[in-house]
Coordinates of N, CA, C and O in Angstrom, one line a residue:
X1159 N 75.1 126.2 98.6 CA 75.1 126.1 100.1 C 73.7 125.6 100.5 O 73.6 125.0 101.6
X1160 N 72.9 125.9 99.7 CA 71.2 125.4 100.0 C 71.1 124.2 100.5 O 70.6 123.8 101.5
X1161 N 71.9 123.2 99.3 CA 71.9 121.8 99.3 C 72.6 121.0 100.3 O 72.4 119.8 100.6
X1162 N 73.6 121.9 100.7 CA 74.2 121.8 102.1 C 73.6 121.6 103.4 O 73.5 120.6 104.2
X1163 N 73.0 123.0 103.2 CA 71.5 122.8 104.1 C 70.7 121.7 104.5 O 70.7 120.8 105.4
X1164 N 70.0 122.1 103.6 CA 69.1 120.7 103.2 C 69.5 118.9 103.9 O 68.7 118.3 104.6
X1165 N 71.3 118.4 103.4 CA 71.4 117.6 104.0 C 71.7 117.5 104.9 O 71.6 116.5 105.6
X1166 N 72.3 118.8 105.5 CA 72.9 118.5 106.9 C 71.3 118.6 108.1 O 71.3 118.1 109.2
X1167 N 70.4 119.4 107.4 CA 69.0 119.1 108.2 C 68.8 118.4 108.2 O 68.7 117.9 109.3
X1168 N 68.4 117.5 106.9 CA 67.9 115.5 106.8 C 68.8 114.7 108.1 O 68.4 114.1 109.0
X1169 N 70.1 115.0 107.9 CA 71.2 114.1 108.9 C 70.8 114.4 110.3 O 70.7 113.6 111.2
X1170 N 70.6 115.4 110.3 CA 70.1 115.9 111.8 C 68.7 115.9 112.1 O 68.3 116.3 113.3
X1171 N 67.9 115.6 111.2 CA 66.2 114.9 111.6 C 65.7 116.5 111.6 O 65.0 116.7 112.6
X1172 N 65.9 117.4 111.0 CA 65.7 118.7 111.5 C 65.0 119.0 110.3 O 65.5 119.1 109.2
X1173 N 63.2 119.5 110.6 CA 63.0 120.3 109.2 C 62.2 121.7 109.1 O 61.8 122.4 108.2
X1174 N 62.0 121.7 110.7 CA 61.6 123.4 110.4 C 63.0 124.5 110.0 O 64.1 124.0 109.7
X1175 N 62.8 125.6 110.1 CA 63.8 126.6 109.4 C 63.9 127.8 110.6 O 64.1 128.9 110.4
X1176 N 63.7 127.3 111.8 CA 64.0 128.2 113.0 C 65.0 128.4 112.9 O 65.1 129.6 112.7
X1177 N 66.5 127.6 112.8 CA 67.4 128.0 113.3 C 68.2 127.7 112.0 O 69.3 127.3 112.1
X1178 N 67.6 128.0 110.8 CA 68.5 128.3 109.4 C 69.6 128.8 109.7 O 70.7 128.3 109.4
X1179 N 69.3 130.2 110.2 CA 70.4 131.4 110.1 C 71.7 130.8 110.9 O 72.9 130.9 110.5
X1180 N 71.2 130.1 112.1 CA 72.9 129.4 112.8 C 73.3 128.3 112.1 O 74.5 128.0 112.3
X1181 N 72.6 127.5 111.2 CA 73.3 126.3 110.6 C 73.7 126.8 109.5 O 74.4 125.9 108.9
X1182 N 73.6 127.9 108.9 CA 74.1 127.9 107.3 C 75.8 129.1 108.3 O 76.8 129.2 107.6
X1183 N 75.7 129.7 109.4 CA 77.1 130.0 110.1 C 77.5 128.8 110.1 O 78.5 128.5 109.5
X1184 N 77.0 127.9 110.8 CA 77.9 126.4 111.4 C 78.3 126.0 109.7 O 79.5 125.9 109.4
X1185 N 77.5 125.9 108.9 CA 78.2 124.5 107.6 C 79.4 125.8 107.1 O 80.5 125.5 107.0
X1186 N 78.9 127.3 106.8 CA 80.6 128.1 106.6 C 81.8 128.4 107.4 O 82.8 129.1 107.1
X1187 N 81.5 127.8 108.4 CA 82.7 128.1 109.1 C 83.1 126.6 109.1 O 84.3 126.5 109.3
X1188 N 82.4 125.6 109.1 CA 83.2 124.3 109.0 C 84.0 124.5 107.3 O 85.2 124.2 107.1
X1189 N 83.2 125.0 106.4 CA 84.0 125.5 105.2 C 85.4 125.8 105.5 O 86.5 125.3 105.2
X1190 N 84.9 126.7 106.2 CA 86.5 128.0 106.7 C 87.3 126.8 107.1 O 88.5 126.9 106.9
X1191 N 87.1 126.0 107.6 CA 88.0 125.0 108.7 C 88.6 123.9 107.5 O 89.7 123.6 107.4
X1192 N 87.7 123.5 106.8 CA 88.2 122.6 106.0 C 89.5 122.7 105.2 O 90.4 121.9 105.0
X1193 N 89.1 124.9 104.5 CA 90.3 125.1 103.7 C 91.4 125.6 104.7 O 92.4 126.0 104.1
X1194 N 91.4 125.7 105.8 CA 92.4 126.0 106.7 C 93.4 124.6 106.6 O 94.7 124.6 106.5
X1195 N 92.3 123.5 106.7 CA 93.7 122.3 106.9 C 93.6 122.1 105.4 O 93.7 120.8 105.2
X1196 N 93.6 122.7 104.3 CA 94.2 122.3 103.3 C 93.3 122.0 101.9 O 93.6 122.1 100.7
X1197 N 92.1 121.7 102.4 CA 90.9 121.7 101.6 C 90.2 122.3 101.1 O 89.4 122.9 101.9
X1198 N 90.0 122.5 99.7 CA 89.0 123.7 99.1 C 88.0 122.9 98.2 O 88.3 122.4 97.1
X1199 N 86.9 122.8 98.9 CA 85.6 122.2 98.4 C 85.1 122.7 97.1 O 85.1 123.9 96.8
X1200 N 84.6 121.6 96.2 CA 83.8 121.8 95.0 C 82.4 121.9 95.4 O 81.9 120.7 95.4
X1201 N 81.4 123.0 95.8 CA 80.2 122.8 96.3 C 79.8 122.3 95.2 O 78.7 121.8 95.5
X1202 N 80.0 122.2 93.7 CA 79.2 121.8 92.5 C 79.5 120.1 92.3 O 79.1 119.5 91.3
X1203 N 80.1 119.5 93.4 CA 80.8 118.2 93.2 C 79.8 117.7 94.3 O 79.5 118.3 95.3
X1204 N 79.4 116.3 93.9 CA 78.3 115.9 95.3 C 79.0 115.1 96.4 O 78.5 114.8 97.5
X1205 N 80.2 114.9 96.0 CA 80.8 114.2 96.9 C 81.7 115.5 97.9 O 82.0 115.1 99.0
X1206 N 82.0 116.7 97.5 CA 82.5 117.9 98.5 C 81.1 117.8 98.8 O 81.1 116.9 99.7
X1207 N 79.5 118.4 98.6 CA 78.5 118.2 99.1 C 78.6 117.6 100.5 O 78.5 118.1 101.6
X1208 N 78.7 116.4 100.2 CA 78.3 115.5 101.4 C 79.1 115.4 102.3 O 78.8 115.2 103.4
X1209 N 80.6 115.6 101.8 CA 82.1 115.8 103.0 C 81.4 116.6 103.5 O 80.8 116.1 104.5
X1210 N 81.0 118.1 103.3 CA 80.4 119.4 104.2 C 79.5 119.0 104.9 O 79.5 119.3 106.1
X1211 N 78.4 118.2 104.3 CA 77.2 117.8 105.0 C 78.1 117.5 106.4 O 78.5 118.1 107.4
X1212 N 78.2 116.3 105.5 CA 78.6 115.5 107.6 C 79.6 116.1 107.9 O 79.1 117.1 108.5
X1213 N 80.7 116.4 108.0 CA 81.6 116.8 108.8 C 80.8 118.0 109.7 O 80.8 118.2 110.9
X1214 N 80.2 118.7 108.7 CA 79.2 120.4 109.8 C 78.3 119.3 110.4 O 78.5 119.3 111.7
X1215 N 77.4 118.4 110.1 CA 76.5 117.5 111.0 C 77.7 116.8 112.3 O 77.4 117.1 113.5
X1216 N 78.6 116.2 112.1 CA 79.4 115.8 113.2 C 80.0 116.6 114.0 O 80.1 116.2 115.1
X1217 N 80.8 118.2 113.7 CA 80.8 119.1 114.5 C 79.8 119.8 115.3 O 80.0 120.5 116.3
X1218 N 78.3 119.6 114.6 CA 77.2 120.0 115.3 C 76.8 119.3 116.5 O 76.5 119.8 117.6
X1219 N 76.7 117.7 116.3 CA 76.5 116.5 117.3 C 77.6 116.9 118.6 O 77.3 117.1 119.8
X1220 N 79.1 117.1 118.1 CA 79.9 117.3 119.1 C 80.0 118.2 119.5 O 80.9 118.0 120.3
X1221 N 79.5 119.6 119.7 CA 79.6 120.7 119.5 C 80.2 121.0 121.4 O 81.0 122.0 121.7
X1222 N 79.8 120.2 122.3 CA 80.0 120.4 123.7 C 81.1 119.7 124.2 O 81.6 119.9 125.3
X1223 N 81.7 118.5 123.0 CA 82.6 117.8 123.9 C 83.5 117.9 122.6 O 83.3 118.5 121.6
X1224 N 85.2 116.9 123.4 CA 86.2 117.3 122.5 C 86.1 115.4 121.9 O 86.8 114.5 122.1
X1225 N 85.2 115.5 121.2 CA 84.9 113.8 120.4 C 86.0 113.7 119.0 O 86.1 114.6 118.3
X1226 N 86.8 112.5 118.7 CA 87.2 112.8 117.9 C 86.5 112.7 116.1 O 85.4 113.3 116.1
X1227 N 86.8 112.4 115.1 CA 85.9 112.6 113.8 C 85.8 111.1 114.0 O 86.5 110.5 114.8
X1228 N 84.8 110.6 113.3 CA 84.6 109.4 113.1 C 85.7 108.9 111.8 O 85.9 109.6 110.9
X1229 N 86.2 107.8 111.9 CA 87.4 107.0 110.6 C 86.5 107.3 109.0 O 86.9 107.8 107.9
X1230 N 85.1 106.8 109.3 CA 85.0 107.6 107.9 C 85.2 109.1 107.6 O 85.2 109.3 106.3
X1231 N 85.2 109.8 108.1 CA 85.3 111.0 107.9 C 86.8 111.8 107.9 O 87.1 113.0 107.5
X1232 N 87.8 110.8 108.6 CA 89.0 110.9 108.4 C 89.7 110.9 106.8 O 90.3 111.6 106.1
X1233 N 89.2 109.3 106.9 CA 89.8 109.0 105.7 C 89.0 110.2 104.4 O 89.7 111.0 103.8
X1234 N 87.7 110.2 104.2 CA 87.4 111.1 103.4 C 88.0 112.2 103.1 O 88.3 112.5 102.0
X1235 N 88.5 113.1 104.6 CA 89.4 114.6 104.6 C 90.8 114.1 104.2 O 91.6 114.9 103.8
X1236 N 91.4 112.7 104.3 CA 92.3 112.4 103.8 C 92.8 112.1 101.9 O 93.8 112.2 101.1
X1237 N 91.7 111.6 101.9 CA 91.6 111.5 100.5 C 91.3 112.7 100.2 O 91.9 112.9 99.1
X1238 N 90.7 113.8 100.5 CA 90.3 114.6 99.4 C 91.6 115.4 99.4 O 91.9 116.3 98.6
X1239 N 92.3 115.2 100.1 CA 93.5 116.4 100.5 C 94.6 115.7 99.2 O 95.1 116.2 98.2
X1240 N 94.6 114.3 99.6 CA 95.6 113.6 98.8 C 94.9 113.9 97.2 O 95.7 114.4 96.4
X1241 N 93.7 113.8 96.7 CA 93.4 114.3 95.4 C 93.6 115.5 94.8 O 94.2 115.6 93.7
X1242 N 93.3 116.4 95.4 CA 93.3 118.1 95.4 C 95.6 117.9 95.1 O 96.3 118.3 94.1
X1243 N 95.9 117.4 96.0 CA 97.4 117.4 95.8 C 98.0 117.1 94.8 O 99.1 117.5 94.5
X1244 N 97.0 116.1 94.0 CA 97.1 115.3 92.7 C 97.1 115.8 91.6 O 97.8 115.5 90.6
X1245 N 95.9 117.0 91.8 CA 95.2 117.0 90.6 C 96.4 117.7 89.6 O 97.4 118.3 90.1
X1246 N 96.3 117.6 88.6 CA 96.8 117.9 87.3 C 96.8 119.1 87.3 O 95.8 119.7 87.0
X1247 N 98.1 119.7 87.7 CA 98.4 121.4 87.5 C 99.6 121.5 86.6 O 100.6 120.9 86.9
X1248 N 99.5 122.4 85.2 CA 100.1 122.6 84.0 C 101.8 122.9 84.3 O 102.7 122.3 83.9
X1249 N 101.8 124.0 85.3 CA 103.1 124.3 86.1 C 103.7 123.1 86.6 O 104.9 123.2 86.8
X1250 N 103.3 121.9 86.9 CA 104.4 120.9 87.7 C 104.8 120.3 86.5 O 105.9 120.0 86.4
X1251 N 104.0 120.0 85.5 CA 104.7 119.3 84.2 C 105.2 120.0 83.5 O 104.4 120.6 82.7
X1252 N 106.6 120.3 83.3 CA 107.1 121.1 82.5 C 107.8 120.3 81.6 O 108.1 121.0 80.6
X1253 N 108.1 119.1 81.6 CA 109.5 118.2 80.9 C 108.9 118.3 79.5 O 109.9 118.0 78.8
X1254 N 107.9 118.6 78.7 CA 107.2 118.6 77.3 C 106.4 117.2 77.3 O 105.4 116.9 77.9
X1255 N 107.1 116.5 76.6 CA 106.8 115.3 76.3 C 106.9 113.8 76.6 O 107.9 113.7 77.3
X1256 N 106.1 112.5 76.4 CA 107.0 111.5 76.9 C 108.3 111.4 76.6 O 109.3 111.3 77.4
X1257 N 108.3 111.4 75.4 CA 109.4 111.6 74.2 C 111.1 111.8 74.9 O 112.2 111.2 74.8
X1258 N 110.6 112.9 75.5 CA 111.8 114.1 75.9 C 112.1 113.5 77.4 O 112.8 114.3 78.1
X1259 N 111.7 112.1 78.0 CA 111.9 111.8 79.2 C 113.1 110.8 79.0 O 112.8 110.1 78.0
X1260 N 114.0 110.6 79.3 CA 115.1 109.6 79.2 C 115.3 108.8 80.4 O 115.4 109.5 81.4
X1261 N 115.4 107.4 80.6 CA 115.5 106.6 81.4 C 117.5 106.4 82.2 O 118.5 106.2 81.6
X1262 N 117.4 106.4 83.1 CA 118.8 106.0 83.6 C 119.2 104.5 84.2 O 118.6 103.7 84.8
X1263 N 120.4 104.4 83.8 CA 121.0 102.6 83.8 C 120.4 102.5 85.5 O 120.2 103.5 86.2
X1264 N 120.1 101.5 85.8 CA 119.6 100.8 86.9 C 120.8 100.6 87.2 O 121.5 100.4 86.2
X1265 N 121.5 100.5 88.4 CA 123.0 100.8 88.9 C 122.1 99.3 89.9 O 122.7 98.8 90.8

């Protein structure tokens, strides 16, 4: 979460440590939000890193108005949702083998 810190201070031009204690609440509760719609961050992945960065940096900028996310930032929470959906879980492949797959006549 440090490194979180860290960038979401750089993005926001911010480098005293006054108000650590409310930005490391703001980047975990944007956490909280992310796995709410479906997202569970790799903080050891630099690219979950930087989704956290900005997304808590763009909820901090908008924090007074109802702004929508910026398209990059869409598409990113859309991709990572579509990957995470993807990823290779032992339970959905059950059929064994290629082997054991049989093709059907094209009607």
């Amino acid at each position: 979460m440090e490194t979180v810190l860290a960038l979401f201070k750089i993005d926001l031009g911010i480098s005293h440590e006054k108000r650590d204690t409310y930005f490391t609440t703001h980047i975990s509760a944007c956490n909280d939000e992310l796995q709410r719609k479906g997202i569970t961050l790799d903080l050891t992945s630099d690219d979950d890193v930087m989704l956290l960065s900005d997304y808590a940096a763009h909820q901090y900028r908008h924090r007074d108005e109802d702004a929508p996310l910026a398209r990059n930032l869409q598409l990113r929470i859309n991709n990572r949702k579509v990957r995470s959906r993807c990823a290779y879980s032992p339970e959905i492949f059950t059929w064994g083998t290629i082997e054991d797959l049989t093709w059907g006549e094209v009607k």
